[in-house]
mmCIF file of C-alpha atoms in Angstrom:
data_model
loop_
_atom_site.group_PDB
_atom_site.id
_atom_site.type_symbol
_atom_site.label_atom_id
_atom_site.label_comp_id
_atom_site.label_asym_id
_atom_site.label_seq_id
_atom_site.Cartn_x
_atom_site.Cartn_y
_atom_site.Cartn_z
ATOM 1 C CA MET A 1 -104.917 -20.815 -56.741
ATOM 2 C CA LYS A 2 -101.806 -22.685 -56.255
ATOM 3 C CA ALA A 3 -98.360 -22.221 -58.340
ATOM 4 C CA VAL A 4 -95.791 -24.273 -58.734
ATOM 5 C CA ILE A 5 -92.117 -23.279 -59.613
ATOM 6 C CA LEU A 6 -90.003 -26.029 -61.416
ATOM 7 C CA ALA A 7 -86.514 -25.361 -60.716
ATOM 8 C CA ALA A 8 -84.600 -28.633 -60.367
ATOM 9 C CA GLY A 9 -82.478 -28.193 -63.265
ATOM 10 C CA ILE A 10 -78.859 -29.334 -62.766
ATOM 11 C CA GLY A 11 -77.373 -26.017 -64.441
ATOM 12 C CA ASN A 12 -75.298 -27.829 -67.116
ATOM 13 C CA ARG A 13 -75.260 -24.511 -69.683
ATOM 14 C CA LEU A 14 -74.349 -22.050 -66.456
ATOM 15 C CA MET A 15 -71.258 -24.690 -65.458
ATOM 16 C CA GLU A 16 -69.968 -24.095 -68.953
ATOM 17 C CA ILE A 17 -69.462 -20.207 -68.345
ATOM 18 C CA GLY A 18 -67.771 -20.915 -64.878
ATOM 19 C CA LYS A 19 -71.023 -20.582 -62.599
ATOM 20 C CA MET A 20 -72.067 -22.828 -59.856
ATOM 21 C CA VAL A 21 -75.297 -21.420 -58.852
ATOM 22 C CA PRO A 22 -78.850 -22.472 -59.858
ATOM 23 C CA LYS A 23 -80.386 -20.692 -62.369
ATOM 24 C CA CYS A 24 -83.269 -19.537 -59.766
ATOM 25 C CA LEU A 25 -80.416 -17.962 -57.379
ATOM 26 C CA ILE A 26 -79.106 -15.819 -60.494
ATOM 27 C CA GLU A 27 -79.247 -12.105 -59.360
ATOM 28 C CA ILE A 28 -80.531 -9.379 -61.558
ATOM 29 C CA GLY A 29 -80.460 -5.799 -59.929
ATOM 30 C CA GLY A 30 -79.775 -7.149 -56.561
ATOM 31 C CA ARG A 31 -82.757 -9.370 -56.649
ATOM 32 C CA SER A 32 -82.556 -13.193 -57.326
ATOM 33 C CA LEU A 33 -84.844 -14.766 -60.009
ATOM 34 C CA LEU A 34 -86.754 -16.733 -57.835
ATOM 35 C CA GLU A 35 -87.204 -13.653 -55.677
ATOM 36 C CA ARG A 36 -88.696 -11.754 -58.653
ATOM 37 C CA GLN A 37 -90.996 -14.696 -59.632
ATOM 38 C CA LEU A 38 -92.243 -15.304 -55.981
ATOM 39 C CA GLY A 39 -93.307 -11.161 -56.046
ATOM 40 C CA LEU A 40 -94.990 -11.386 -59.436
ATOM 41 C CA LEU A 41 -96.944 -14.297 -58.186
ATOM 42 C CA ASN A 42 -97.721 -12.635 -54.857
ATOM 43 C CA GLU A 43 -98.717 -9.539 -57.010
ATOM 44 C CA TYR A 44 -101.240 -11.833 -59.122
ATOM 45 C CA GLY A 45 -102.594 -12.458 -55.754
ATOM 46 C CA ILE A 46 -101.248 -16.269 -54.964
ATOM 47 C CA ALA A 47 -100.465 -16.241 -51.409
ATOM 48 C CA SER A 48 -96.432 -17.540 -50.856
ATOM 49 C CA GLU A 49 -97.786 -20.786 -48.635
ATOM 50 C CA ASP A 50 -99.940 -21.566 -51.975
ATOM 51 C CA ILE A 51 -96.412 -21.515 -53.879
ATOM 52 C CA TYR A 52 -94.608 -24.808 -54.412
ATOM 53 C CA LEU A 53 -91.257 -24.805 -55.027
ATOM 54 C CA ILE A 54 -89.216 -27.563 -56.494
ATOM 55 C CA ILE A 55 -85.509 -27.633 -56.460
ATOM 56 C CA GLY A 56 -82.701 -30.376 -57.025
ATOM 57 C CA GLY A 57 -80.961 -32.489 -54.687
ATOM 58 C CA MET A 58 -78.305 -33.617 -56.903
ATOM 59 C CA GLY A 59 -75.690 -32.195 -58.955
ATOM 60 C CA LYS A 60 -72.763 -29.769 -58.394
ATOM 61 C CA ILE A 61 -75.058 -26.815 -58.240
ATOM 62 C CA TRP A 62 -77.634 -28.184 -55.531
ATOM 63 C CA ASN A 63 -74.860 -28.371 -52.781
ATOM 64 C CA GLU A 64 -76.311 -27.854 -49.342
ATOM 65 C CA LYS A 65 -75.155 -24.045 -49.266
ATOM 66 C CA ASN A 66 -77.429 -23.418 -52.290
ATOM 67 C CA ILE A 67 -80.258 -25.548 -51.096
ATOM 68 C CA GLU A 68 -80.254 -23.407 -47.921
ATOM 69 C CA LYS A 69 -80.254 -19.995 -49.455
ATOM 70 C CA VAL A 70 -83.458 -21.081 -51.569
ATOM 71 C CA LYS A 71 -84.997 -22.308 -48.150
ATOM 72 C CA LYS A 72 -84.398 -19.166 -46.891
ATOM 73 C CA ILE A 73 -86.049 -17.117 -49.509
ATOM 74 C CA HIS A 74 -89.166 -19.596 -49.560
ATOM 75 C CA LYS A 75 -90.572 -21.805 -47.156
ATOM 76 C CA ASN A 76 -92.474 -24.137 -49.212
ATOM 77 C CA VAL A 77 -89.458 -26.069 -50.948
ATOM 78 C CA VAL A 78 -89.733 -29.689 -52.393
ATOM 79 C CA VAL A 79 -86.429 -31.307 -53.130
ATOM 80 C CA ASN A 80 -86.486 -33.573 -55.866
ATOM 81 C CA GLU A 81 -84.017 -36.101 -54.884
ATOM 82 C CA LYS A 82 -83.875 -37.859 -58.137
ATOM 83 C CA ASN A 83 -83.563 -34.520 -60.203
ATOM 84 C CA ILE A 84 -80.634 -35.886 -62.435
ATOM 85 C CA GLU A 85 -82.292 -39.336 -63.088
ATOM 86 C CA PHE A 86 -85.539 -37.980 -64.030
ATOM 87 C CA ASN A 87 -87.034 -34.856 -65.766
ATOM 88 C CA SER A 88 -89.505 -32.081 -64.827
ATOM 89 C CA THR A 89 -92.470 -34.539 -65.129
ATOM 90 C CA TYR A 90 -91.143 -36.110 -61.734
ATOM 91 C CA SER A 91 -90.747 -32.685 -60.444
ATOM 92 C CA LEU A 92 -94.228 -31.693 -61.135
ATOM 93 C CA TRP A 93 -95.320 -35.218 -59.768
ATOM 94 C CA LEU A 94 -93.622 -34.015 -56.492
ATOM 95 C CA ALA A 95 -95.248 -30.469 -56.406
ATOM 96 C CA ILE A 96 -98.709 -32.245 -56.975
ATOM 97 C CA LYS A 97 -98.299 -34.579 -54.324
ATOM 98 C CA ASN A 98 -97.304 -32.153 -51.756
ATOM 99 C CA ILE A 99 -100.455 -29.990 -52.568
ATOM 100 C CA TYR A 100 -102.927 -32.896 -52.306
ATOM 101 C CA ASP A 101 -100.994 -34.583 -49.054
#
């Protein structure tokens, strides 16, 4: 079984409250939302190598620092370089393309 996490949003609502971090990197109780999602998927039998994470490549929150933070948490990362231009459907297409390549 494969899993896809779509996390390429540009975080407009978070920027309104002064946060310059992707939602997946928000920490609650010392763990990011991404770490929590990955942990739950692992608990339910989905191996890390079968989880595809799609993040953004454009926008203020998707700077090099945040992209590297995500890549340290999970190795199977696909960067959507068109996340501002296209919606989550394109991110899903990138995930499917990587699953079957």
